[in-house]
Short mmCIF file of C-alpha atoms in Angstrom, two decimals:
data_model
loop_
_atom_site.label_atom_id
_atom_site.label_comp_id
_atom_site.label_asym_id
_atom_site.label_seq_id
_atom_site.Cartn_x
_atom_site.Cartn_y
_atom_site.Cartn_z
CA UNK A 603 36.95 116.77 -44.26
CA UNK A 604 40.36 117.06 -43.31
CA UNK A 605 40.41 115.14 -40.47
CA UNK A 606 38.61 112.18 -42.07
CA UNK A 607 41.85 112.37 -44.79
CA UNK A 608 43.99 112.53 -41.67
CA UNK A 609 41.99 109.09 -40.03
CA UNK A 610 42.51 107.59 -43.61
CA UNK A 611 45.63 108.03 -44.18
CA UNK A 612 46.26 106.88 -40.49
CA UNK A 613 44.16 103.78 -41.10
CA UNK A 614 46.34 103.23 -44.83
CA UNK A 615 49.18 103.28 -43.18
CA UNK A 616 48.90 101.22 -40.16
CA UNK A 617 47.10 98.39 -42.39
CA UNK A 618 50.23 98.77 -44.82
CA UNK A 619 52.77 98.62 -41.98
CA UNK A 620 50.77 95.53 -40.96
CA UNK A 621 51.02 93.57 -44.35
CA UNK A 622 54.92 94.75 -44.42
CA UNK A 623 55.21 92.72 -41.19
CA UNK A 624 53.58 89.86 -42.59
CA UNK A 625 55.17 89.79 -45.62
CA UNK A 626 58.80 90.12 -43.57
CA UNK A 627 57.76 87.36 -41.46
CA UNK A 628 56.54 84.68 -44.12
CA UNK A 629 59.64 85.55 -46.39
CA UNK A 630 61.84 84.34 -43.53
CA UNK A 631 59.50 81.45 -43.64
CA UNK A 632 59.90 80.42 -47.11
CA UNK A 633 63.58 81.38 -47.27
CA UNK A 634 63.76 78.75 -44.89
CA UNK A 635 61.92 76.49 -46.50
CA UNK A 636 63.90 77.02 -49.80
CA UNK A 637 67.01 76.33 -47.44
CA UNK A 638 66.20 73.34 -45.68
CA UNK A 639 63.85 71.57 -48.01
CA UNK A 640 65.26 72.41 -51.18
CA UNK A 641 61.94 73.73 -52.86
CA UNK A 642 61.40 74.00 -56.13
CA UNK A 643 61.40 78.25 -57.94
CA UNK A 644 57.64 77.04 -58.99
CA UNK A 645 56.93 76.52 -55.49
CA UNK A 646 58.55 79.76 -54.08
CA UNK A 647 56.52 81.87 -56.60
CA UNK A 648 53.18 79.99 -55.29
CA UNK A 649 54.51 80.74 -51.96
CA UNK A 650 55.00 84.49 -52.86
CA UNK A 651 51.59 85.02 -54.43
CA UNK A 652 49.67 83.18 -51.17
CA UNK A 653 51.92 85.78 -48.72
CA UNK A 654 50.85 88.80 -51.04
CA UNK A 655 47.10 88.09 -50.46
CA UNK A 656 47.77 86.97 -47.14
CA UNK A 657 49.57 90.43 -46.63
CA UNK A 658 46.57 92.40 -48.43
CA UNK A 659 43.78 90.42 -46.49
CA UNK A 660 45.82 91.69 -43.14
CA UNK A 661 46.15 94.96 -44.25
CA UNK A 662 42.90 95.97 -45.05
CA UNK A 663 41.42 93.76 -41.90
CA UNK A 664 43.34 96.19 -40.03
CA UNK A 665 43.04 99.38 -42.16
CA UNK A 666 39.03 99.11 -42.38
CA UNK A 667 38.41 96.72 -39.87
CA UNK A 668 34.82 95.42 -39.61
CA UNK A 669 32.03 97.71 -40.53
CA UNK A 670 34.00 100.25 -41.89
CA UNK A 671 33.57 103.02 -44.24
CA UNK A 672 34.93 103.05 -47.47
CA UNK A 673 35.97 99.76 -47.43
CA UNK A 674 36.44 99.46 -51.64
CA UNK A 675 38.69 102.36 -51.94
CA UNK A 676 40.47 101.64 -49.13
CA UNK A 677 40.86 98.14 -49.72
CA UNK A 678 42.37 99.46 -53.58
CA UNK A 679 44.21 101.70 -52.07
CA UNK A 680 46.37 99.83 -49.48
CA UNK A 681 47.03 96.81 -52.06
CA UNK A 682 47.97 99.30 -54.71
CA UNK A 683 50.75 100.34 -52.28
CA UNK A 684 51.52 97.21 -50.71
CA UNK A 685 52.28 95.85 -54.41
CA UNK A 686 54.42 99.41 -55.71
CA UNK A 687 56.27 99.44 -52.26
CA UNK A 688 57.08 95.80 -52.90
CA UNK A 689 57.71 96.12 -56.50
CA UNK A 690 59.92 99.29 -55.26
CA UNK A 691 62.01 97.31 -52.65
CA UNK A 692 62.39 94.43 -55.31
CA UNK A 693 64.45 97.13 -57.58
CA UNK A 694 66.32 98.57 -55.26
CA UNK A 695 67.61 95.12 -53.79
CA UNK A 696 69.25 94.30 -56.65
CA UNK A 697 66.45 92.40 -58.33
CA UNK A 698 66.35 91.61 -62.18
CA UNK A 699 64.32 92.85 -65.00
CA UNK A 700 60.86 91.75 -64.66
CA UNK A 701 58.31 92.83 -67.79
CA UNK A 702 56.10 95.49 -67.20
CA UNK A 703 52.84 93.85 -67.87
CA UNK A 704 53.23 91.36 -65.96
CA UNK A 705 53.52 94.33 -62.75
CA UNK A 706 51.07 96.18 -63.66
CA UNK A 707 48.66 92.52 -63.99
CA UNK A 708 50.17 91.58 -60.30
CA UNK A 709 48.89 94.99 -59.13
CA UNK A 710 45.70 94.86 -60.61
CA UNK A 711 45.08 92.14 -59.43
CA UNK A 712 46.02 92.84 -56.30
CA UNK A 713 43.68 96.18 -56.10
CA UNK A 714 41.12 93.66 -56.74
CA UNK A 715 41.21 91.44 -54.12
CA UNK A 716 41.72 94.67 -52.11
CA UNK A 717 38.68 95.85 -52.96
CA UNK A 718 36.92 92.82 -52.66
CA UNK A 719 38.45 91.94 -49.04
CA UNK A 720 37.39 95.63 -48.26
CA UNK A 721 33.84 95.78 -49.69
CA UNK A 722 33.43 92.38 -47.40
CA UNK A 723 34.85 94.16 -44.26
CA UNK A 724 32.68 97.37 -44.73
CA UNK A 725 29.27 95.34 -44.81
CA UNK A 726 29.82 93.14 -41.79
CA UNK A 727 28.37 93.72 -38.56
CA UNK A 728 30.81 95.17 -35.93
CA UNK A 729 30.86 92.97 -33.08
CA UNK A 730 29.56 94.03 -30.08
CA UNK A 731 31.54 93.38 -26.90
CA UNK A 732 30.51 91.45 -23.53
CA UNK A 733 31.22 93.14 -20.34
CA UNK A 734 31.90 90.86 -17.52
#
């Protein structure tokens, strides 16, 4: 039992260092965007919420991977983190107030698609590969 916590939590947090680097890279993206093309705040908040699923579809892909067990929970799990550790880094960068329902809604809804993107993952068919 212990070592399938240990290959969990190993799994979490490779899939969660995975959407980080996403989310990183796409930021610079749209901060260059906002930069050069003069984009519109309506915009950049699209933007945002298309990276955050993009980030949770990448983290569980590589936390579960295809055919894997527990794909739900783990799925929850890693977008539940993904969206406190961003929430987290957005405070302590400086950011302003934002109203609590309106977190906890963003994470819920992220824990959804989460779970979703995981239950998916854990009922398809791992590929087999070709040997040359």
């Amino acid at each position: 039992m212990a070592v399938s916590r240990k290959n969990t939590a190993l799994s979490l947090t490779k899939g969660l260092m995975a959407a980080v680097g996403l989310t990183v890279a796409l930021m610079a993206v749209v901060a260059a965007l906002a930069v050069w093309l003069r984009i519109s705040d309506g915009l950049i908040v699209a933007f945002n919420q298309v990276m955050k699923l993009a980030a949770i579809i990448l983290g569980a892909t590589v936390a579960i991977g295809r055919g894997g067990e527990r794909g739900f929970f783990t799925g929850m799990a890693l977008a539940i983190l993904y969206m406190v550790l961003g929430y987290a880094c957005y405070v302590l960068l400086g950011g302003g107030a934002f109203a609590a329902g309106e977190m906890l809604g963003e994470i819920l809804i992220g824990a959804a698609a989460g779970g979703i993107v995981g239950a998916v993952l854990s009922n398809m068919s791992v590929r087999k590969r070709i040997r040359a």
